Coordinates of C-alpha atoms in Angstrom, one line a residue:
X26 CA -169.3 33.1 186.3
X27 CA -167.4 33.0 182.9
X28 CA -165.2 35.2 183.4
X29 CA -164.4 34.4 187.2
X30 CA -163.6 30.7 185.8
X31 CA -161.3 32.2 183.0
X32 CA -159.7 34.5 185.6
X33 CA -158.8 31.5 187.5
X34 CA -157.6 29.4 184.5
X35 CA -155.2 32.3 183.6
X36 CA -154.3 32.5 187.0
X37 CA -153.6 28.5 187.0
X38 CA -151.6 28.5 183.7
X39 CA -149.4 31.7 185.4
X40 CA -148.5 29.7 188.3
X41 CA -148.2 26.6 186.2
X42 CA -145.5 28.7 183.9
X43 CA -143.7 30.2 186.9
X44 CA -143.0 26.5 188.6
X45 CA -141.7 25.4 184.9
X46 CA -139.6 28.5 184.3
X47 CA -136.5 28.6 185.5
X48 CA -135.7 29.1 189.0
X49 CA -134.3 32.5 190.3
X50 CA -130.7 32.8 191.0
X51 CA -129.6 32.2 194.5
X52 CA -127.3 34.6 196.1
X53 CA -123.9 33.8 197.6
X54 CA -125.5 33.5 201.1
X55 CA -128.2 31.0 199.8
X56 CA -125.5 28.7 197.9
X57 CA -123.2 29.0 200.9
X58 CA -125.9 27.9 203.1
X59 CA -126.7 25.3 200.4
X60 CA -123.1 23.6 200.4
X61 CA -122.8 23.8 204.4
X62 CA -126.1 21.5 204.4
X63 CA -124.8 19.1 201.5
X64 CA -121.3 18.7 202.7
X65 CA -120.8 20.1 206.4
X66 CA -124.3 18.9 208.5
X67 CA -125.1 16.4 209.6
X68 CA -127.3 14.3 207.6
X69 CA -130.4 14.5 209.9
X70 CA -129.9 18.6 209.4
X71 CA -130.0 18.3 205.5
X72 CA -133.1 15.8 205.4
X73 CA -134.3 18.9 207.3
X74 CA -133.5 21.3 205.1
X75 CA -134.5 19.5 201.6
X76 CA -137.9 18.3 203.3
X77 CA -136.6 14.7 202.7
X78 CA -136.2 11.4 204.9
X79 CA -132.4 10.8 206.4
X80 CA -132.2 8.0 203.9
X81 CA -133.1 10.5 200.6
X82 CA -130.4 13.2 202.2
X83 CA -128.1 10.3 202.6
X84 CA -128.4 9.8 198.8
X85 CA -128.3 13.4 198.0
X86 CA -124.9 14.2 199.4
X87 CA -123.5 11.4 197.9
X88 CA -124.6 12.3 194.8
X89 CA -123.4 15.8 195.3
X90 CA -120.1 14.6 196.4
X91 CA -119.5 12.6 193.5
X92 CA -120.5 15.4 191.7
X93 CA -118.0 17.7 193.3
X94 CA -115.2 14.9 193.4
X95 CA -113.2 15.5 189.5
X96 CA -112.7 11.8 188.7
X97 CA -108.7 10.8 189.2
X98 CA -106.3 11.4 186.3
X99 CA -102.9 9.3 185.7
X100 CA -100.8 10.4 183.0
X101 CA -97.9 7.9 181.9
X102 CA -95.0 9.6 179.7
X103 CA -92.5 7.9 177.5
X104 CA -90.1 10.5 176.1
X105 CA -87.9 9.4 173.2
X106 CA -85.1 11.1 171.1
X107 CA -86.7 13.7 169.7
X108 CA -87.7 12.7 166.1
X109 CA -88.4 15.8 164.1
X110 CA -91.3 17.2 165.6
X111 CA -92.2 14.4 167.6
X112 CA -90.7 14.3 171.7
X113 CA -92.9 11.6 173.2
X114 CA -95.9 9.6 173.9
X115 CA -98.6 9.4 176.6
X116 CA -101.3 7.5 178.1
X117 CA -104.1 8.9 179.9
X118 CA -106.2 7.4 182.9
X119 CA -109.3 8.9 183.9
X120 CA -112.3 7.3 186.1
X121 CA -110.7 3.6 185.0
X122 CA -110.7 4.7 181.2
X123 CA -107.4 4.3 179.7
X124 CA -106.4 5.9 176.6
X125 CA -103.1 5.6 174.6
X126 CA -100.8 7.3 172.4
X127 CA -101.1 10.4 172.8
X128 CA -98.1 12.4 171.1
X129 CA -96.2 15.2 172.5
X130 CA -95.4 17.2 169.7
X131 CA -93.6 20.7 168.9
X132 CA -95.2 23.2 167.1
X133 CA -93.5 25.9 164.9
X134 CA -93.0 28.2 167.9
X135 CA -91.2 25.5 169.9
X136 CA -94.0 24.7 172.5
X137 CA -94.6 21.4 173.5
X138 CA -98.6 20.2 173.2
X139 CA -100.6 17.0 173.5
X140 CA -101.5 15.9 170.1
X141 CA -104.6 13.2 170.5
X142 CA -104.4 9.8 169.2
X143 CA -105.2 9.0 165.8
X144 CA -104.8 6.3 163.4
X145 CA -104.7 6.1 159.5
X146 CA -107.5 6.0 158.1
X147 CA -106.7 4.5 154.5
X148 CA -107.2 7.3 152.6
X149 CA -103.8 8.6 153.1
X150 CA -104.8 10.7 156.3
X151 CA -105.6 10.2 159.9
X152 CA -108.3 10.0 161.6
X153 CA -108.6 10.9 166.0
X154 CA -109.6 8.1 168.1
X155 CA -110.8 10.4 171.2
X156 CA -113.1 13.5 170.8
X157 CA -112.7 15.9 174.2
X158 CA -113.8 19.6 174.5
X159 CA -111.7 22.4 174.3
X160 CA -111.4 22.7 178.4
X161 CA -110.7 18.8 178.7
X162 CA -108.2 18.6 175.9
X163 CA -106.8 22.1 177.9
X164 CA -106.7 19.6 181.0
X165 CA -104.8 17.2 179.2
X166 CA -102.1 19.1 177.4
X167 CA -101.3 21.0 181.4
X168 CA -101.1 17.6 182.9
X169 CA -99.1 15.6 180.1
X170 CA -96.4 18.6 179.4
X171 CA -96.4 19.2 183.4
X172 CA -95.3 14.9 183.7
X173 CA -93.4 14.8 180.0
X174 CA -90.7 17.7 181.5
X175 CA -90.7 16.0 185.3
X176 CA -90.0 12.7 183.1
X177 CA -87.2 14.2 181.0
X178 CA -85.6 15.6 184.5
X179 CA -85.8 12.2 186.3
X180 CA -83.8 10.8 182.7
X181 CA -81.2 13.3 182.7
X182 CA -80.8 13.2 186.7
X183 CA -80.3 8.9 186.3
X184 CA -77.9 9.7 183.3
X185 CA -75.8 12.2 184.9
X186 CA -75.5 9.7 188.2
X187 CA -74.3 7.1 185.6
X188 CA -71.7 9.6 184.3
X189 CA -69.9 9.4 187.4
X190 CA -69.5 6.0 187.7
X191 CA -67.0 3.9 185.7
X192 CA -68.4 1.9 182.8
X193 CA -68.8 -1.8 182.7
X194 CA -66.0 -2.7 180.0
X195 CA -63.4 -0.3 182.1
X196 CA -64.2 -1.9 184.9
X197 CA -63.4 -5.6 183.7
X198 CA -60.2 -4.1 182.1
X199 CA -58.7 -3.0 185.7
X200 CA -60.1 -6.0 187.1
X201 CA -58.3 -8.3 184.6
X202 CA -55.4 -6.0 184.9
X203 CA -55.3 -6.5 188.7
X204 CA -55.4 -10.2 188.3
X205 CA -52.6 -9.9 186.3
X206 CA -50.5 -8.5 188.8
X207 CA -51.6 -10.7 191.5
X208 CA -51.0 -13.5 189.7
X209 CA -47.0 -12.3 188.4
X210 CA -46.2 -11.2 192.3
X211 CA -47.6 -14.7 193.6
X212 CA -45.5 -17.6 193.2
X213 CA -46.7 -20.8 191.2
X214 CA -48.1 -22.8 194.0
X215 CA -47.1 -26.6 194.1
X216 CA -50.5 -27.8 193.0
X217 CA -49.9 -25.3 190.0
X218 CA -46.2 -26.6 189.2
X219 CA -47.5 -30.8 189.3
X220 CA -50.1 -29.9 187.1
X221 CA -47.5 -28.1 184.2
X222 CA -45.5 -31.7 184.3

């Protein structure tokens, strides 16, 4: 009787340990099938499929979706004269966080990167004000260099259209010119001549 009751707590703490461990991979067919029920079905199809109520599954592929859904980036670009090293800033949006100054930088082989924001930190160095991981910061560097070189076009495109129009100060000089001549090639009206007496 022992050993029938040992038996069965060894079998017990086997199937405990093969519900904790970790679950087997799923093939290509199983994960396909997996998103068509999280994303595709309908909802009453997915409850079905989990073995949950239509309100749980409702829940679920929300959840998933917002999983699936990368949160929305918007990158703002200020270029400026290039000051040594230094070409521009940049501030980041992502998922309603803003963050700023963010410097677009060359490095020694002449590529632009995203430098992240730091401030002094009163010890005669600086100190970074975000922390992101190596595939983020990858992210952000694409993106900022992607919108710093579509900024620098849209700049030079507005300064050559400028080119080709006349400046301000030339244009008042041939309009004061013109006035000039109008007025030489027009009489003195009478109004004019009463008000010289």
């Amino acid at each position: 009787m022992a050993k029938k009751a040992m038996e069965n707590q060894e079998m017990e703490q086997k199937q405990a340990q093969e519900e904790t461990s970790q679950p087997a991979q799923k093939t290509d067919q199983e994960l396909a099938e997996e998103r068509h029920y999280l994303f595709d079905a309908p909802i009453s199809e997915l409850a079905e499929y989990a073995g949950v109520s239509v309100d749980e599954a409702a829940k679920l592929r929300v959840m998933e979706m917002v999983k699936a859904t990368p949160p929305k980036m918007e990158i703002t670009v200020r270029p400026v004269e290039p000051q040594g090293n230094l070409y521009g800033f940049a501030r980041i949006t992502v998922g309603g966080i803003t963050i700023n100054d963010f410097k677009i930088v060359e490095n020694k082989d002449g590529e632009l990167f995203v430098g992240m924001p730091s401030r002094p930190d009163g010890k005669g160095g600086y100190r970074s004000m975000a922390y992101v991981d190596k595939d983020i910061r990858e992210e952000f560097n694409a993106a900022v260099i992607e919108e710093y070189h579509a900024s620098v076009e849209r700049v030079q495109a507005r300064a050559a259209a400028l080119k080709d129009k006349p400046r301000m100060a030339d244009q008042m000089e041939k309009a004061g010119k013109q006035a000039a001549e109008h007025n030489a090639s027009h009489p003195a009206s009478a109004k004019e001549k009463t008000a010289e007496r």
